[in-house]
Tab-separated table of C-alpha atoms in Angstrom:
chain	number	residue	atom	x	y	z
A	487	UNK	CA	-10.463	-12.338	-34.107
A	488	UNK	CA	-9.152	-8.838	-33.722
A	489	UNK	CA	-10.739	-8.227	-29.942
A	490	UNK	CA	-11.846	-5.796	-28.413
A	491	UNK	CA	-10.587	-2.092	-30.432
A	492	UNK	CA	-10.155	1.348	-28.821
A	493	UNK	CA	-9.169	4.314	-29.871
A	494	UNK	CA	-7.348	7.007	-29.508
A	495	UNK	CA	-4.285	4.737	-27.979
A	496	UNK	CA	-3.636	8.043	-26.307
A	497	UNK	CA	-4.839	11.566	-25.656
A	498	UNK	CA	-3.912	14.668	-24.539
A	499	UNK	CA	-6.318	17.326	-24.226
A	500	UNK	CA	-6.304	20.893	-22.481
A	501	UNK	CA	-8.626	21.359	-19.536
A	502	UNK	CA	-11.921	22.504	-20.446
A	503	UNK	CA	-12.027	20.700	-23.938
A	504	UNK	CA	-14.379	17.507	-25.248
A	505	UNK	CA	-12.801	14.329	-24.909
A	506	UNK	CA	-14.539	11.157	-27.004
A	507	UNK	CA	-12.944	7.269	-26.569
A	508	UNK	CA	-14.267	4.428	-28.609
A	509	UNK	CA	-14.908	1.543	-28.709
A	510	UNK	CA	-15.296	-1.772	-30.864
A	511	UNK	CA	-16.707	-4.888	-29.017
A	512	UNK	CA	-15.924	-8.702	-30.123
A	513	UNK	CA	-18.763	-9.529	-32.588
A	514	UNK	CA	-21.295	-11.430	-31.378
A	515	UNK	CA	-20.835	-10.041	-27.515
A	516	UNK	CA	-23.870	-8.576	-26.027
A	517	UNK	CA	-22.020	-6.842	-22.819
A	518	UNK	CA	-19.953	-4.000	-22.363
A	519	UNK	CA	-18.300	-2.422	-19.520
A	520	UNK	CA	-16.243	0.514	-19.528
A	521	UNK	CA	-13.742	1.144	-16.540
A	522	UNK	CA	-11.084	3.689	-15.575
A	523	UNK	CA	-8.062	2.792	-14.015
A	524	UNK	CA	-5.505	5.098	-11.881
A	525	UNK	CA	-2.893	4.132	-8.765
A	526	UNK	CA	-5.316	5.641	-6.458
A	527	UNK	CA	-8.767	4.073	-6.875
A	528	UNK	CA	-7.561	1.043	-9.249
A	529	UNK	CA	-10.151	-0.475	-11.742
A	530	UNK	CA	-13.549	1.278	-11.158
A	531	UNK	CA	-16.507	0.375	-13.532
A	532	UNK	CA	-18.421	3.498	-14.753
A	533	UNK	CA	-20.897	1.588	-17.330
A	534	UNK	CA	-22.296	-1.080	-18.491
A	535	UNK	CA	-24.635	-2.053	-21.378
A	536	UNK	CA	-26.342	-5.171	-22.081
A	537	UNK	CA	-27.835	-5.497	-25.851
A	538	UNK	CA	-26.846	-1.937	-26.457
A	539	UNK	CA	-29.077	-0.467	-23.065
A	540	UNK	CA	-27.497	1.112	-20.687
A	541	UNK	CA	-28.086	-0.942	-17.261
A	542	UNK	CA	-26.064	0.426	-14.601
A	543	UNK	CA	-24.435	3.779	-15.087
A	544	UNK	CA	-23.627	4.402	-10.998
A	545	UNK	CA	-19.899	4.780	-11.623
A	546	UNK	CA	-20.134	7.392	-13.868
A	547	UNK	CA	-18.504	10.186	-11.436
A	548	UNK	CA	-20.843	13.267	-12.895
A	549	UNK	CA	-22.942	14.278	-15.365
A	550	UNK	CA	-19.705	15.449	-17.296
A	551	UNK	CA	-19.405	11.856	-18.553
A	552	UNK	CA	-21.828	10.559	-21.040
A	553	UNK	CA	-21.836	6.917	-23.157
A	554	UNK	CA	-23.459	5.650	-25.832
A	555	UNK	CA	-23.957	2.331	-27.869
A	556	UNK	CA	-25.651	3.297	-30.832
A	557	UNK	CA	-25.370	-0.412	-32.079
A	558	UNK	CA	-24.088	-3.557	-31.084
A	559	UNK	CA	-20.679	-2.534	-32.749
A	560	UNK	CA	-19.737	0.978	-31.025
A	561	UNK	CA	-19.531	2.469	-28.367
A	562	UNK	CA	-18.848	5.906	-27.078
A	563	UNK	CA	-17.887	7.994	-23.915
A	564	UNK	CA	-17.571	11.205	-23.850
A	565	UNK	CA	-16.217	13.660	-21.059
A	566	UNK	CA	-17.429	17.316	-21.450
A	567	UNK	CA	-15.338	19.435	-20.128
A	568	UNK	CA	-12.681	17.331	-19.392
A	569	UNK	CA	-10.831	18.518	-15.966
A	570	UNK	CA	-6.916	17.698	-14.825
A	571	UNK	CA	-8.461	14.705	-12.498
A	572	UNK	CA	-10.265	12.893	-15.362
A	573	UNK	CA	-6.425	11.815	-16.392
A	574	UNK	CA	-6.476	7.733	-16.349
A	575	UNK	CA	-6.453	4.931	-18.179
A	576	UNK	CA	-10.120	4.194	-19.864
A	577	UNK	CA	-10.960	0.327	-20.770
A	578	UNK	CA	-13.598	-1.058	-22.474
A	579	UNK	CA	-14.311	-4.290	-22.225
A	580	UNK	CA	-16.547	-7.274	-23.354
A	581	UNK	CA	-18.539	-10.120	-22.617
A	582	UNK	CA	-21.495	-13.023	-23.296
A	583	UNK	CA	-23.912	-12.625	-20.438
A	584	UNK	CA	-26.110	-15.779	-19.943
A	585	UNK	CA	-29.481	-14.222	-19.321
A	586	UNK	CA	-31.398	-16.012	-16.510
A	587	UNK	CA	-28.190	-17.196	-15.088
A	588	UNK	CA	-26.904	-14.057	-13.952
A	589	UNK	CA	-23.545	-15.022	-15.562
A	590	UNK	CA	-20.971	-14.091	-17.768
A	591	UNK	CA	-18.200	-15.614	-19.664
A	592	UNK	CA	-14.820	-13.921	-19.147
A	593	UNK	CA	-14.594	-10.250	-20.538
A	594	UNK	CA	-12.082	-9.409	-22.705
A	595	UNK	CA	-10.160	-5.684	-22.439
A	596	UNK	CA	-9.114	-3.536	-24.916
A	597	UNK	CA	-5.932	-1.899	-24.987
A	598	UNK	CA	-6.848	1.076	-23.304
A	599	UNK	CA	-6.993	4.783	-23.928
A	600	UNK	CA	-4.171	6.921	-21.787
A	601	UNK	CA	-5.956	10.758	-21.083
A	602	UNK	CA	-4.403	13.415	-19.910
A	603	UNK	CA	-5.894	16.250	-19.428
A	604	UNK	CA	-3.818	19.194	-18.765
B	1427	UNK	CA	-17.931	-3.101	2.787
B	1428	UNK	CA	-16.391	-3.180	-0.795
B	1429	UNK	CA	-17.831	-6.019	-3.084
B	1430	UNK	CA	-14.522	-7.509	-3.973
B	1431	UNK	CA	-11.518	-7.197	-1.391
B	1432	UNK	CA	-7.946	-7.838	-2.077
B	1433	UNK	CA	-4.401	-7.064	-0.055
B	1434	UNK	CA	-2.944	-5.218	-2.402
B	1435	UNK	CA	0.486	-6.340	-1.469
B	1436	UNK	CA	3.096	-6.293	-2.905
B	1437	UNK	CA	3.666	-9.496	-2.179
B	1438	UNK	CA	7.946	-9.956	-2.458
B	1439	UNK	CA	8.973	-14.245	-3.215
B	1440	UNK	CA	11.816	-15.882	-4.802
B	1441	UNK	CA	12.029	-17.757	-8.037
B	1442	UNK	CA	10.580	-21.321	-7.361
B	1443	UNK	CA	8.359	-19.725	-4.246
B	1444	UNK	CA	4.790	-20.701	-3.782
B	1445	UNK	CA	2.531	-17.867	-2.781
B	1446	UNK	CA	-0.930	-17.683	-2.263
B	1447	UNK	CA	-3.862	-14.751	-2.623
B	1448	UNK	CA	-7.080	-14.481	-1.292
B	1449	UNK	CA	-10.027	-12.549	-2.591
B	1450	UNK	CA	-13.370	-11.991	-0.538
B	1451	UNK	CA	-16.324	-11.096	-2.010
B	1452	UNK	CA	-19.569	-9.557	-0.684
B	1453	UNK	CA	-22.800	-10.684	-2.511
B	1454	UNK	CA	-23.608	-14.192	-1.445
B	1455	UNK	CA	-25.394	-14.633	-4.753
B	1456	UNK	CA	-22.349	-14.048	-7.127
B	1457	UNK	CA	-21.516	-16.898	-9.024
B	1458	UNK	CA	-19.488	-15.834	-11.933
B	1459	UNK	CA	-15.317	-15.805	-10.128
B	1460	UNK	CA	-12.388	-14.965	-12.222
B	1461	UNK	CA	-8.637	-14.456	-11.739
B	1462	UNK	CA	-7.224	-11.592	-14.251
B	1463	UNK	CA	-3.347	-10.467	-14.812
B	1464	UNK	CA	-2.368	-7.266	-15.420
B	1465	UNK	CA	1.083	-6.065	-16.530
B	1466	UNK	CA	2.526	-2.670	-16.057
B	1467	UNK	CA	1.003	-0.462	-18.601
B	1468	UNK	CA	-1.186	-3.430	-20.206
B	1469	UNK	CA	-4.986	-4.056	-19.961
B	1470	UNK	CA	-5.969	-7.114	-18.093
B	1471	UNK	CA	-6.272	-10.243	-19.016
B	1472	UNK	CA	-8.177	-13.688	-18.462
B	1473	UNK	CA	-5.761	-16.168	-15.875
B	1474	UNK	CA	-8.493	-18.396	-14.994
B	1475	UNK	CA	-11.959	-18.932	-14.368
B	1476	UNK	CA	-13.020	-20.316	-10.582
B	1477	UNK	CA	-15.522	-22.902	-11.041
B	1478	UNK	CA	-16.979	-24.524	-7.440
B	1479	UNK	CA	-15.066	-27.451	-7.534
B	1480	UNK	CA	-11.581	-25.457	-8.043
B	1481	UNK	CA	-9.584	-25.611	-11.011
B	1482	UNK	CA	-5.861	-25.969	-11.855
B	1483	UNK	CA	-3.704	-24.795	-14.637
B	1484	UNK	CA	-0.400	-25.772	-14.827
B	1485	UNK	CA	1.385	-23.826	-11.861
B	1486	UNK	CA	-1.771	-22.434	-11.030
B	1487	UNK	CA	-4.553	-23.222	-8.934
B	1488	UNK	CA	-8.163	-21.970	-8.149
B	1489	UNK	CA	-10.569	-22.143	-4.981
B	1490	UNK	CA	-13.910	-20.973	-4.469
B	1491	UNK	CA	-15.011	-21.350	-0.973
B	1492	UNK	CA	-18.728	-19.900	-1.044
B	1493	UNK	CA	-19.232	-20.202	2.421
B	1494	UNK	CA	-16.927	-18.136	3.208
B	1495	UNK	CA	-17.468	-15.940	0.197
B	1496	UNK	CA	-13.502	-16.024	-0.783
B	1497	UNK	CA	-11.716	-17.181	-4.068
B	1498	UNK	CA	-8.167	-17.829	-3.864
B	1499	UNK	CA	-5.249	-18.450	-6.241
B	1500	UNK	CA	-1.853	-20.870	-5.557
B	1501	UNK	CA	1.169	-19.946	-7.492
B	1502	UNK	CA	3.807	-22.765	-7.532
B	1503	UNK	CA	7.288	-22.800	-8.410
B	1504	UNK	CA	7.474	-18.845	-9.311
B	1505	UNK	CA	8.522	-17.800	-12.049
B	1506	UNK	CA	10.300	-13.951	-12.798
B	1507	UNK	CA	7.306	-13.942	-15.688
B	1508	UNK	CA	4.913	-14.014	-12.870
B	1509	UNK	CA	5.650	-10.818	-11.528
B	1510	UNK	CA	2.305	-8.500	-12.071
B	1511	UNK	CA	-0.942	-7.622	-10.685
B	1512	UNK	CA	-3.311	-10.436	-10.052
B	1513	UNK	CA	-7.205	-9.010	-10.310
B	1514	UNK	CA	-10.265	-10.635	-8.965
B	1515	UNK	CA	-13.354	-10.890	-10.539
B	1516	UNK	CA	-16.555	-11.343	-9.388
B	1517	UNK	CA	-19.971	-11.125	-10.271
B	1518	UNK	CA	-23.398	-10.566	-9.029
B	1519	UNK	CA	-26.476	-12.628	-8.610
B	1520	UNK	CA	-29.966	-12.887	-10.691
B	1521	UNK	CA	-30.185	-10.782	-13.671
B	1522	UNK	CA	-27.663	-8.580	-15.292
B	1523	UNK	CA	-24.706	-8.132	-12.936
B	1524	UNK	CA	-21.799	-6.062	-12.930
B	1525	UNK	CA	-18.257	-7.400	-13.113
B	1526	UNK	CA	-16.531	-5.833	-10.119
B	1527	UNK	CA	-12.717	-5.997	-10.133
B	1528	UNK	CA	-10.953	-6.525	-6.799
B	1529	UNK	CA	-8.133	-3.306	-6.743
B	1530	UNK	CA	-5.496	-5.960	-7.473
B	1531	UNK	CA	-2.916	-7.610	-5.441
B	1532	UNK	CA	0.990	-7.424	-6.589
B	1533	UNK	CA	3.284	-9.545	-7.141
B	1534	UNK	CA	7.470	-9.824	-7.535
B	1535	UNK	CA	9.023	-12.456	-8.105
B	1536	UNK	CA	12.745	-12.026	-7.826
B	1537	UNK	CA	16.207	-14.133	-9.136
């Protein structure tokens, strides 16, 4: 099982500039959450699909951010233009949600994608 | 009121310590509770699940307390290894939830 892939590992980008992370769920998952992480504000959610729909997007901080799930496979976000504060730690993660339970089994984190923007 | 509160510590105990966290949540009708690690630098990663009738896991033990919407987690015997950020998970009701993380609570453990 090769969990949950992102890339790039790391990115530096200039201020101003498109900025795309991926992401590969586990196969056969049908959740997936992507977070950003910094000292200040810790883990925050900013999306979440369930069977490749978007069903809560209220984290995402502006309309500078974007995701997709084209399939059940990939994922994208995408920050246009990236500014100096959008410098974190990005995680996508995944999960089985039980539908009519209103449960999930335990969600499982990529490695992470380090931005700085500069 | 945030939907998952934790003292972020750092929590400071000696090898062979036990130390305790506590982790309150906000909607009553959560019912998926989990207890993540994360390392400096590293993404998180699955500790233990919190079922209702508390688990345990070698040095490490789980409590759900729904009535007073907390989850907590019992470290014995500390080890240096067990130095890192302790996330808590939780949950919402009906329906498609989100999984809100707790901001973390640290710990060191120290010779």
């Amino acid at each position: 099982d090769a969990g949950v892939i992102q890339s790039p590992r790391h990115e530096v980008t200039e201020m101003g500039q498109e900025v795309t992370l991926r992401c590969k769920p586990i196969s056969g998952h049908n959740s997936l959450f992507w977070y950003r992480q910094t000292m200040m504000r810790g883990l925050e959610l900013l999306i979440y699909f369930n069977n490749n729909v978007p069903i809560d997007d209220s984290g995402m901080p502006e309309d500078r951010f974007s995701a997709k799930m084209p399939n059940a496979s990939f994922s994208t976000l995408k920050i246009q233009p990236s500014e100096p504060r959008d410098s974190a730690v990005y995680f996508c993660a995944s999960s089985l949600s039980r539908r009519g339970l209103g449960s999930f089994t335990e969600a499982f984190f990529g490695q992470g994608t380090r931005l700085t923007v500069v | 009121r945030k939907e998952v509160e934790q003292d972020p510590g750092p929590f400071n105990v000696p090898e062979g310590a036990t130390v305790a966290f506590n982790c309150t949540y906000s909607n009553s009708a959560s019912q998926s509770f989990f207890w993540y690690r994360q390392d400096c630098r590293k993404e998180p990663k699955l500790l233990m699940s919190v079922y209702s009738s508390g688990n345990e896991d070698g040095r490490f033990t789980a409590q759900l307390n729904r009535a007073s919407q907390y989850i907590s987690l019992l470290i014995r015997d500390s080890k240096l290894s067990d130095s890192a950020t302790y996330l808590c998970v939780v949950n919402g009701g009906t329906g498609f939830q989100k999984l809100v993380f707790g901001t973390g609570t640290r710990l060191l453990v120290s010779p």
